[in-house]
Coordinates of C-alpha atoms in Angstrom, one line a residue:
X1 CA -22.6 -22.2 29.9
X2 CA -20.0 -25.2 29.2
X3 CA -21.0 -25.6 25.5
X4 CA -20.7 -21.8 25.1
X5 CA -17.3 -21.9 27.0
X6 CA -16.1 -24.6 24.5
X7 CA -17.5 -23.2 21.3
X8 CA -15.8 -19.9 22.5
X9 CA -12.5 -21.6 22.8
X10 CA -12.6 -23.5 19.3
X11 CA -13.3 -19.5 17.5
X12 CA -10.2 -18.8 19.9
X13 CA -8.1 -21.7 18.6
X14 CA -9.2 -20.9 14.8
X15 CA -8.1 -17.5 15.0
X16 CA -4.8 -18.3 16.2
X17 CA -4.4 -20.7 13.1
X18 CA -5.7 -18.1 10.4
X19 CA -3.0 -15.8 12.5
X20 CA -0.1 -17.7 11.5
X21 CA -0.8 -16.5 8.1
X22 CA 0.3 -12.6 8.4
X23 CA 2.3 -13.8 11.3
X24 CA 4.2 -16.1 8.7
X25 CA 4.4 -13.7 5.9
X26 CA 5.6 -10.6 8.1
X27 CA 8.4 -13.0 8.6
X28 CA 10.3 -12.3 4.8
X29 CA 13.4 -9.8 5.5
X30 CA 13.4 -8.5 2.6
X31 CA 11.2 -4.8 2.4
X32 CA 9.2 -3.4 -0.1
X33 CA 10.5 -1.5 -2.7
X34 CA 8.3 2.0 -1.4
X35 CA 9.1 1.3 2.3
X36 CA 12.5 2.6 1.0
X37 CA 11.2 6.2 0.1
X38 CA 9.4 6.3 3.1
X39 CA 12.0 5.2 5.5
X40 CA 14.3 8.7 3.0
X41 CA 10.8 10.8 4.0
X42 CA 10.9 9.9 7.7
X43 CA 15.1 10.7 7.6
X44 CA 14.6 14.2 5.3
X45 CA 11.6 15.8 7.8
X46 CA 13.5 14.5 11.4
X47 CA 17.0 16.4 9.5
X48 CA 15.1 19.5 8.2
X49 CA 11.8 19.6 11.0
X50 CA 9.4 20.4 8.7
X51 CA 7.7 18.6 6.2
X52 CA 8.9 18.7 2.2
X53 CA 6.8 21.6 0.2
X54 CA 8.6 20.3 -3.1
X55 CA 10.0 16.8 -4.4
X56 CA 13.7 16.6 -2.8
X57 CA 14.7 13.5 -4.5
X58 CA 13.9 12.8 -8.2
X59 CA 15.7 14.4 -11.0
X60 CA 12.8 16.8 -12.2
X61 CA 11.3 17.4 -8.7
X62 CA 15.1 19.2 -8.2
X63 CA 15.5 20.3 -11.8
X64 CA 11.8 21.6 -11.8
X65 CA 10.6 22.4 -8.3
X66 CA 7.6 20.3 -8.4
X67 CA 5.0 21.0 -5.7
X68 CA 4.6 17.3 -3.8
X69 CA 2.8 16.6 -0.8
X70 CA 4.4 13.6 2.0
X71 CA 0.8 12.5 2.5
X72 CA 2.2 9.7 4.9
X73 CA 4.4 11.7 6.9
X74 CA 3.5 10.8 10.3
X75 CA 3.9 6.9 9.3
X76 CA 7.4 8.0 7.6
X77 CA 8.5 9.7 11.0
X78 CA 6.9 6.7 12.6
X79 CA 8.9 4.5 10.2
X80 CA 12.4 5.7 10.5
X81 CA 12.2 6.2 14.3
X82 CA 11.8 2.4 14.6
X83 CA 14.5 2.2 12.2
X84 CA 16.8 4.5 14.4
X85 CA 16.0 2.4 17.3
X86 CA 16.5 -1.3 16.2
X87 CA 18.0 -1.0 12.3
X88 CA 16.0 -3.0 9.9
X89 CA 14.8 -5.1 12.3
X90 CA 12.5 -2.1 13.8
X91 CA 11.0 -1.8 10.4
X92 CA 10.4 -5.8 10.4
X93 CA 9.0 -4.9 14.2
X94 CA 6.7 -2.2 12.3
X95 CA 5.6 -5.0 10.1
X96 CA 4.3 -7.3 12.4
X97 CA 2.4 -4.8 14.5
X98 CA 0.8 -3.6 11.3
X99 CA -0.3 -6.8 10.4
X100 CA -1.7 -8.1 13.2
X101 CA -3.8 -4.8 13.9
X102 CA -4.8 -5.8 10.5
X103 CA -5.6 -8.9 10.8
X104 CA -7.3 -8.6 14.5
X105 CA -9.6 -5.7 13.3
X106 CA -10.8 -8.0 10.5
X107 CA -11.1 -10.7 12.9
X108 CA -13.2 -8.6 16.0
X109 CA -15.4 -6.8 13.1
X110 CA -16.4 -10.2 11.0
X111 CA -16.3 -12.3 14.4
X112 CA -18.4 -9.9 16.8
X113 CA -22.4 -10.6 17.3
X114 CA -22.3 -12.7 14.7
X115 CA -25.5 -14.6 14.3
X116 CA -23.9 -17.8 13.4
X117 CA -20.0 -18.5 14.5
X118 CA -19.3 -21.1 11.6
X119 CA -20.2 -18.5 9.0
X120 CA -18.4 -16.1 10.4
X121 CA -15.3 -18.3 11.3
X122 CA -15.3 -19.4 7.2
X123 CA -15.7 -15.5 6.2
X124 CA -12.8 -14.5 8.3
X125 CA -10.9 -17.3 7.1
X126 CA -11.9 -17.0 3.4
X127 CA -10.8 -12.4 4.0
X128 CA -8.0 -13.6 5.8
X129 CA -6.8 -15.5 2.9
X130 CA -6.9 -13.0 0.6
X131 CA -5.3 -10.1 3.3
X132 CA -1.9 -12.2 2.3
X133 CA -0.4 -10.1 -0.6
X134 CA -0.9 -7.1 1.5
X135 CA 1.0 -8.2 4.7
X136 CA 3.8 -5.7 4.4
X137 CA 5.1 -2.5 6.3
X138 CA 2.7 0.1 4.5
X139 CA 0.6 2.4 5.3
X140 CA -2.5 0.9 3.6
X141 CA -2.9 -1.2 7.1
X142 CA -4.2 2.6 8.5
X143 CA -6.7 2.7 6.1
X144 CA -7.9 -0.9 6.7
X145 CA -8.2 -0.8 10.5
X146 CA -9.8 2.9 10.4
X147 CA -12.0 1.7 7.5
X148 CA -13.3 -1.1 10.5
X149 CA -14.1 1.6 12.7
X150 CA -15.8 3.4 10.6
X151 CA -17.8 0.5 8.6
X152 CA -18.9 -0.2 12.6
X153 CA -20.3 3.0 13.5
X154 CA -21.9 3.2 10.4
X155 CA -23.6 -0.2 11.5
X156 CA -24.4 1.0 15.1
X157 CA -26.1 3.9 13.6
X158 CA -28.6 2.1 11.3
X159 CA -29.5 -0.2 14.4
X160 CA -30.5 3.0 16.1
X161 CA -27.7 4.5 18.1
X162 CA -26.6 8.0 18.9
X163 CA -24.7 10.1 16.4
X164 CA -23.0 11.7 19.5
X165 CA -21.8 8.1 20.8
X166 CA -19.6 7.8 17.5
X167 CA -17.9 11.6 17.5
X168 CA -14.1 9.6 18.6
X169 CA -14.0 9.2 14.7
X170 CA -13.3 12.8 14.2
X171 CA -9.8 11.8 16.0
X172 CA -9.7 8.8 13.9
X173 CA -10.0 11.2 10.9
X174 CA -7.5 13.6 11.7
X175 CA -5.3 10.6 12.7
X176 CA -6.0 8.9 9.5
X177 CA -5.5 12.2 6.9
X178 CA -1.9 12.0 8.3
X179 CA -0.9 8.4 7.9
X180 CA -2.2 7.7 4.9
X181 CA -4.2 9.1 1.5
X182 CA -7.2 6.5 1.5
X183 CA -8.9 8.5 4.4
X184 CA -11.2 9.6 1.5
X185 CA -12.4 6.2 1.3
X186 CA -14.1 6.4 4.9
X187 CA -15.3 9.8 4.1
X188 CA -17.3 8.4 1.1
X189 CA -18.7 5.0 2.8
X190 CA -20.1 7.7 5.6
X191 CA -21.5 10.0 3.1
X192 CA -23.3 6.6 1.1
X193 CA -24.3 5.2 4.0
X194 CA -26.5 9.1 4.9
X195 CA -27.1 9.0 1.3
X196 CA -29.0 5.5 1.8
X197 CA -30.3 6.6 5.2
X198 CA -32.3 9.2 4.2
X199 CA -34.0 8.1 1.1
X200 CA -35.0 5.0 3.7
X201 CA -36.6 8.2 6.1
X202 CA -37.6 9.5 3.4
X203 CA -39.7 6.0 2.1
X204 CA -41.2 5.6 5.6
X205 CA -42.1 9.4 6.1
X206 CA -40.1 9.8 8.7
X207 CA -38.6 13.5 9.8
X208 CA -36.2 15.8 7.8
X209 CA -34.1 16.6 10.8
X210 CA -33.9 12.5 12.1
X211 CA -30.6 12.2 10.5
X212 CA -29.2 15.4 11.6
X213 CA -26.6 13.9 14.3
X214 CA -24.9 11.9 11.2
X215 CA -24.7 14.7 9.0
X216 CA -23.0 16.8 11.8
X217 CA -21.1 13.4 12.1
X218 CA -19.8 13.1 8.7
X219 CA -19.2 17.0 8.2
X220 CA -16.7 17.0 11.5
X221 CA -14.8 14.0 10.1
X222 CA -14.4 16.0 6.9
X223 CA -13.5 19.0 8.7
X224 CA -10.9 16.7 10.7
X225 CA -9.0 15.8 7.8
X226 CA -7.7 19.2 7.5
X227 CA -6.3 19.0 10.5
X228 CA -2.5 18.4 8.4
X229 CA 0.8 20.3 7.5
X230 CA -1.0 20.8 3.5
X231 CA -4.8 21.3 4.4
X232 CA -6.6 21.1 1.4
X233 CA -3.8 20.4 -0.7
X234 CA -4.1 16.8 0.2
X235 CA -7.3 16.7 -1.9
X236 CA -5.4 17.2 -4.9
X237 CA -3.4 14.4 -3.9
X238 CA -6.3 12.1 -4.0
X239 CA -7.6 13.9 -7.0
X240 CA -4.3 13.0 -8.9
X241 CA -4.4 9.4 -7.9
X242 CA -8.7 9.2 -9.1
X243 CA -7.6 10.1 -12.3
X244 CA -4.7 8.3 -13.1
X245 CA -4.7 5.8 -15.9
X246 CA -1.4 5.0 -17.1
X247 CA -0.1 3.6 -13.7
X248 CA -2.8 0.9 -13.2
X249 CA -1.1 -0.7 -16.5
X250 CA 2.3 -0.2 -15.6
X251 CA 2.4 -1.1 -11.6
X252 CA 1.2 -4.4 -10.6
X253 CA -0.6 -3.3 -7.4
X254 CA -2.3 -0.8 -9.2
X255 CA -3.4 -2.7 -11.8
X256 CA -7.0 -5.1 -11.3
X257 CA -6.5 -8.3 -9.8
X258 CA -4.0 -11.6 -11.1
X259 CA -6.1 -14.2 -11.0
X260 CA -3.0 -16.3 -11.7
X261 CA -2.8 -15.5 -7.2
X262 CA -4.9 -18.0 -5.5
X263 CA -5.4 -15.5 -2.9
X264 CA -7.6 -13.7 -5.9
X265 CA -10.0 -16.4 -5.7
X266 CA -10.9 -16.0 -2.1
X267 CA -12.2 -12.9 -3.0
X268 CA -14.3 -14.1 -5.4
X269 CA -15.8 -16.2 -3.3
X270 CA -16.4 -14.3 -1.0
X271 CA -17.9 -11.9 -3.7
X272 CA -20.3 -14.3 -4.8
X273 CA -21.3 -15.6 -1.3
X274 CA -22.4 -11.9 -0.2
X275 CA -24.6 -11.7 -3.6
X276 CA -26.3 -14.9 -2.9
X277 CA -27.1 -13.6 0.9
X278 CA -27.8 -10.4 -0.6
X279 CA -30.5 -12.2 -2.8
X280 CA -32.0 -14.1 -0.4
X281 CA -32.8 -11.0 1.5
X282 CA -34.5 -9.4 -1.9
X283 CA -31.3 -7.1 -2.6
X284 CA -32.0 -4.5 0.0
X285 CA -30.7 -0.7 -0.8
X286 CA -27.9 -0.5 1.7
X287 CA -26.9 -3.9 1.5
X288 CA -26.5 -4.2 -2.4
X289 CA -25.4 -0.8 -2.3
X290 CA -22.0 -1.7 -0.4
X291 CA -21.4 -5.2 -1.8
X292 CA -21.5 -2.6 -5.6
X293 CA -18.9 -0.6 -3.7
X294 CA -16.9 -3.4 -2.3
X295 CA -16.7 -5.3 -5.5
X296 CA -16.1 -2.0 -8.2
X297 CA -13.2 -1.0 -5.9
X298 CA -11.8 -4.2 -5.1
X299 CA -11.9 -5.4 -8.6
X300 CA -10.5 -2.3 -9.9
X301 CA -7.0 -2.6 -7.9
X302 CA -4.5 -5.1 -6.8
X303 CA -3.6 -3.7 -3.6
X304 CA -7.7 -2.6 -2.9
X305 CA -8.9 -6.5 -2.6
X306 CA -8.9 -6.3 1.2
X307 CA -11.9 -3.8 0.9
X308 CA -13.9 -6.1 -1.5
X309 CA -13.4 -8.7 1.3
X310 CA -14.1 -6.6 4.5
X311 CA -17.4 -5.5 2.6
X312 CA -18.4 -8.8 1.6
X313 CA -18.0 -10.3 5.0
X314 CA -19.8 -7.2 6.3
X315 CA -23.4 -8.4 4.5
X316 CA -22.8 -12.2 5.3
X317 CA -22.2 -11.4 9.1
X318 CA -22.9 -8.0 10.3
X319 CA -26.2 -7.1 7.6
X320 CA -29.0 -6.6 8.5
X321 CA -27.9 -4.7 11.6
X322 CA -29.3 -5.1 14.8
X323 CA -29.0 -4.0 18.1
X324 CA -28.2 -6.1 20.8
X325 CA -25.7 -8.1 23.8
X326 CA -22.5 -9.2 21.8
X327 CA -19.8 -11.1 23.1
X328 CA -16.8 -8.2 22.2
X329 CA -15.8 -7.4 25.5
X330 CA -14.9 -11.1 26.4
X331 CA -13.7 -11.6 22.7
X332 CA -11.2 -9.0 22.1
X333 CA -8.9 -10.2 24.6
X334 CA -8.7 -13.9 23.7
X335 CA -8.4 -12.3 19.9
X336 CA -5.3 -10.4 21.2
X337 CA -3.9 -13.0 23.1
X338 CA -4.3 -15.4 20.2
X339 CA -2.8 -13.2 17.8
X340 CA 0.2 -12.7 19.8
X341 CA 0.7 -16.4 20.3
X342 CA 0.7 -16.6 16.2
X343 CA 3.2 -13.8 16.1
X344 CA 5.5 -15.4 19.0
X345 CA 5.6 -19.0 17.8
X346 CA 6.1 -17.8 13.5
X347 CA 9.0 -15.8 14.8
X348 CA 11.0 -18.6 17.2
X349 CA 10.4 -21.1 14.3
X350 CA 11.6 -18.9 11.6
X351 CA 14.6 -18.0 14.0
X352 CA 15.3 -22.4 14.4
X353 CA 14.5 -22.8 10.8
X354 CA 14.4 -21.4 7.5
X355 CA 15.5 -17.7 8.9
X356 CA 18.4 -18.8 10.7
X357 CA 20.6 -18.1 7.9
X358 CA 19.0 -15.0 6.7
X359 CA 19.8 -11.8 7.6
X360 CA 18.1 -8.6 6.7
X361 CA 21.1 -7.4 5.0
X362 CA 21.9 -10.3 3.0
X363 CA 18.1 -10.5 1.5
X364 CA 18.1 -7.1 0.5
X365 CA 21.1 -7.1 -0.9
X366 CA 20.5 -10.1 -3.0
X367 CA 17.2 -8.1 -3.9
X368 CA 18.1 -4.8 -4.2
X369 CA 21.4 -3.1 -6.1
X370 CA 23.9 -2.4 -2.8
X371 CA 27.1 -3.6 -4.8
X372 CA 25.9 -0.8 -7.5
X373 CA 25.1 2.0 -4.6
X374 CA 28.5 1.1 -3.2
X375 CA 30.4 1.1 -6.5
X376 CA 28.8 4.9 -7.4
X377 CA 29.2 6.2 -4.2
X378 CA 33.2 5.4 -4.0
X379 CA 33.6 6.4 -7.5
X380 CA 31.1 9.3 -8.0
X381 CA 31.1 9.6 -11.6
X382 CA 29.1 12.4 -12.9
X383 CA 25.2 11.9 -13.6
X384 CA 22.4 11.9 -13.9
X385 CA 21.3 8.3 -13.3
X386 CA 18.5 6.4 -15.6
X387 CA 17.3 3.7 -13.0
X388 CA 14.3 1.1 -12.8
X389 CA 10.8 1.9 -10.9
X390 CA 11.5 -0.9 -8.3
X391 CA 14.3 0.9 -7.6
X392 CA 13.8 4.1 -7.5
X393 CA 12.9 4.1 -3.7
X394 CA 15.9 2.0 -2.5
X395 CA 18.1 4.7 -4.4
X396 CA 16.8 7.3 -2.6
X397 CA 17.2 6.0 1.0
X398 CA 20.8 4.6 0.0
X399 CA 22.5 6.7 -2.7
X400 CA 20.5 10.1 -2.1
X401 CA 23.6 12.3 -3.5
X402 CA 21.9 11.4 -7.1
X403 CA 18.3 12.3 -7.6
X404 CA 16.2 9.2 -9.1
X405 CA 14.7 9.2 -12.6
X406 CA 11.7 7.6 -11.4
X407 CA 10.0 5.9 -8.1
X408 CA 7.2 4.4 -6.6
X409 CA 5.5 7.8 -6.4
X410 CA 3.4 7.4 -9.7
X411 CA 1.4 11.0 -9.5
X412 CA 4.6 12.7 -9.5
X413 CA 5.6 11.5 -12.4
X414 CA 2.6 11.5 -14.6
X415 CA 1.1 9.5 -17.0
X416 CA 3.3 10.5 -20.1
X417 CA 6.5 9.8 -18.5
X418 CA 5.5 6.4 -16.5
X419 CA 4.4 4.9 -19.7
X420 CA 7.9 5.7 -21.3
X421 CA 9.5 4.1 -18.8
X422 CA 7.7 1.2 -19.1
X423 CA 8.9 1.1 -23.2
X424 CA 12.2 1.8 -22.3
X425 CA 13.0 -1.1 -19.5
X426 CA 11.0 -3.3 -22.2
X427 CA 13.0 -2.8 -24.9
X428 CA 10.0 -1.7 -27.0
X429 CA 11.2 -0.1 -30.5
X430 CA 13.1 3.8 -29.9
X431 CA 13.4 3.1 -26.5
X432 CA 17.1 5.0 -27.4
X433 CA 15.6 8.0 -28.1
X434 CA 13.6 8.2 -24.8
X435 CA 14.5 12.2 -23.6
X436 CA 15.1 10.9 -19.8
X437 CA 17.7 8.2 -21.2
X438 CA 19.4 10.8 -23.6
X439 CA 20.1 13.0 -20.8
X440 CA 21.2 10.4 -18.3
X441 CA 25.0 9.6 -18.1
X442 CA 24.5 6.9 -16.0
X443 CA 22.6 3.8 -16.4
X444 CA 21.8 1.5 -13.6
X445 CA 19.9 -1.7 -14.7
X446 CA 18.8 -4.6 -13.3
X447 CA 19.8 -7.9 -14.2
X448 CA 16.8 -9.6 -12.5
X449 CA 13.9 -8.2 -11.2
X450 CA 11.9 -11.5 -10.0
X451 CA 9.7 -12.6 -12.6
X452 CA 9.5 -9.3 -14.4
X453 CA 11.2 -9.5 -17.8
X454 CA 13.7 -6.5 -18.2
X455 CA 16.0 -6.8 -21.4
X456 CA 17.3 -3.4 -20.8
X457 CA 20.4 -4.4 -19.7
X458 CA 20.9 -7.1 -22.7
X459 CA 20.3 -4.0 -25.3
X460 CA 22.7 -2.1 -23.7
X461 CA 25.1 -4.8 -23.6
X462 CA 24.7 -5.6 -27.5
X463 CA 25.1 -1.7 -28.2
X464 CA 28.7 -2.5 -26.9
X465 CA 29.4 -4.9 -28.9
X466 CA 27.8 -3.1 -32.1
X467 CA 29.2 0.4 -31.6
X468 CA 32.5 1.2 -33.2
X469 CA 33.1 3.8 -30.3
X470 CA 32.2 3.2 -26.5
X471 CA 29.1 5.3 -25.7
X472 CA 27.7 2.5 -23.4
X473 CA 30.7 1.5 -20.8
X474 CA 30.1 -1.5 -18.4
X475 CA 31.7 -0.1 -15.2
X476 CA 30.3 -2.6 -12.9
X477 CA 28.5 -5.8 -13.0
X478 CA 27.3 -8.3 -10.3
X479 CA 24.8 -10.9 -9.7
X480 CA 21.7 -8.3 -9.5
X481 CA 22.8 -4.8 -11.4
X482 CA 25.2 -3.6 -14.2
X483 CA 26.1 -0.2 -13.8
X484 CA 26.5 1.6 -17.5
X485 CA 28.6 5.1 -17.7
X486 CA 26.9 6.8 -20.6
X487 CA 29.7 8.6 -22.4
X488 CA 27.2 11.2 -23.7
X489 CA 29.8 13.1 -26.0
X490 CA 30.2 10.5 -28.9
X491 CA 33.7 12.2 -29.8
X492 CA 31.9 13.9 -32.7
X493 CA 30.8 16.6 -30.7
X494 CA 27.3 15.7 -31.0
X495 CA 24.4 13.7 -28.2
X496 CA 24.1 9.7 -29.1

């Protein structure tokens, strides 16, 4: 009893160390560029009390009336309520509970009747690790803890236990289709997992109907997914973002993962851990099955790595499932209490050191273009504005009286026009003649984007200096942004 007390305690005290990691990294004031748009979303369905039918803040979702779907709306609503309670700060609040339900749902799935505790203590840490880059105030974290739940009951079920036990998920489901798109992802690890099921009944002669209460299961949680203001029309959604290429070039969390990111390599590892367990157990159907999955999606897509992890640490701890007494009950609390402890001392540290002298406001504007927004909204000059994809989203929470050329919400856009985009803040050859710049009378560009190269603003300030005739005027310059009035008429009565 004493050696199981004290071995409890150390998983206790190693949790609270891997929690300092999202606790730590929750800590940066500065937001992410789509947390922006979201935070516009959340303000533009509390003003009108509906949700949008139609794109109300890009240039050709006005100009065009293109059909667009909020497919986060009750996160957005969730988003800018915090906001209107504590500022900034309530979306930094949003952050951290996010990440630690995160964090502690990786943490009680990898940890719980575990059949050894130092594997699972060096799988969590090793998923933990590579959870890092995706610490931030999105909605992805629904998906993550949702995809938990539902990796469980899919494990409780092949050990043998009721379909009717696991019928919560339905809530879950209709929960989950309004928080965020991913929701398909669940839907398809059920409808694997049946797949697998019954060609296993089906290898031991077993009965037709012995599988029913999952079916049932897996149609209801479908069915729940409707439950939203678009119904089907959310399908599309996820049908647009399937088939999109041109985005997983062009936007780094789209794209497959930088190995250049150490926290890449934990994934890996991981990777290659679950195929060696896998092999040892002579690559069993479901097993090998998943750990497929797990790598193909995970692989595929920055921002997806979590799910290679969570699937990988599944078959080292959880595979082959069994039935029987866990320690979850006692667990969860001490993984709750531990995580808050993280989350408590990261913040009073940050608040004595490092983050004394940072403020929310001063980050972001360092970040983002707020001289620019303030400079265009005092002198209105007439548009419309050509501005960068990081920035697209911050324009539309703060400058919303001109309707963006382009943000973080890539199937709006589609392919043709992202990829343009790309050539034009590049510099590539005819970037001039891109139709979006050519209408635009107003250029906002960054002058630093991190450690993206952007040499738009360098062409336009050589066309200055080339051009006999000012059709590029520098209106306002500061350390982050130039703003550029495009004098469209070139005094020959002609378009440059």
């Amino acid at each position: 009893m004493g050696q199981a007390t004290t071995t409890h305690q150390r998983v206790l005290f190693v949790v609270f160390l891997l929690a300092l990691f999202p606790a730590c990294n929750a800590l940066n004031p500065r937001l992410d560029e789509d947390t922006w748009w979201h935070l516009a979303v959340g303000r533009w369905i509390v003003d009108h009390g509906t949700v949008p039918t139609t794109d109300p803040f890009s240039r050709i979702g006005q100009e065009e009336q293109i059909p667009w779907v909020a497919y986060s709306w009750l996160h957005e609503v969730g988003l800018y309520g915090a906001y209107g309670v504590g500022g900034f700060a309530g979306v930094l609040a949003v952050r951290h509970g996010l990440d630690s339900a995160t964090f502690l749902a990786f943490a009680w799935f990898i940890l719980r009747g575990s059949g050894g505790r130092i594997t699972a203590v060096a799988a969590l840490t090793l998923a933990t690790g590579a959870l890092v880059p995706l610490m931030l105030e999105r909605p992805w974290h629904y998906t993550i803890v949702f995809t938990v739940l539902t990796l469980h009951a899919i494990l409780e079920l092949r050990a043998g236990a009721p379909a009717r036990r696991f019928w919560w998920l339905t809530i879950v489901y209709a929960l989950w289709a309004n928080l965020h798109i991913q929701f398909v992802l669940g839907l398809g690890l059920l409808g694997l997992s049946l797949a697998i099921a019954m060609i296993e009944n089906w290898r031991r002669g077993g009965s037709r109907f012995a599988l029913s209460g999952w079916l049932g299961l897996l149609v209801g949680c479908a069915l729940a997914t409707l439950v939203n203001p678009y119904s089907f029309r959310l399908y599309q959604v996820v049908f647009e973002y399937a088939t999109q290429t041109a985005a997983m070039r062009v936007v780094s969390e789209l794209a497959p993962p930088d190995f250049g990111f150490w926290w890449n390599w934990l994934l890996i590892a991981l990777l290659i851990w679950a195929v060696g367990v896998c092999g040892l157990r002579g690559f069993p159907l479901f097993d090998t099955a998943l750990l497929v999955v797990g790598a193909v999606f995970s692989l595929r897509m920055q921002r997806d790595i979590w799910f290679g992890a969570l699937i990988a640490a599944t078959v080292i701890t959880r595979l082959p499932a069994t039935r029987g007494p866990t320690e979850t009950r006692s667990l969860l609390p001490g993984l709750i209490a531990a995580t808050l402890l993280a989350l408590v001392l990261a913040r009073v540290v940050w608040q004595i050191g490092p983050g004394a002298n940072k403020t929310i406001d001063s980050v972001n504007r360092a970040e983002y273009p707020a001289g620019a927004v303030e400079y265009l909204r005092k002198h209105h000059p007439p548009g419309p504005i050509y501005n960068h994809f990081n920035w697209g989203g911050y324009l539309i929470w703060a400058l919303p009286e001109y309707p963006v050329s382009m943000d973080g919400r890539t199937n709006l856009y589609g392919e043709d026009r992202l990829q343009r985009a790309y050539a034009v803040w590049n510099g590539e050859p005819g970037w001039f003649r891109d139709q979006d710049v050519l209408r635009s009378a107003i250029i906002l560009a960054p002058k630093k984007l991190g450690n993206e190269k952007v040499v738009l603003a360098e062409l336009l300030r050589a066309e200055l200096l080339r051009a006999k005739k000012e059709i590029w005027q520098a209106v306002y310059e500061d350390a982050t942004s130039i703003v550029f009035v495009v004098d469209i008429d070139d005094g020959m009565g002609s378009h440059r």
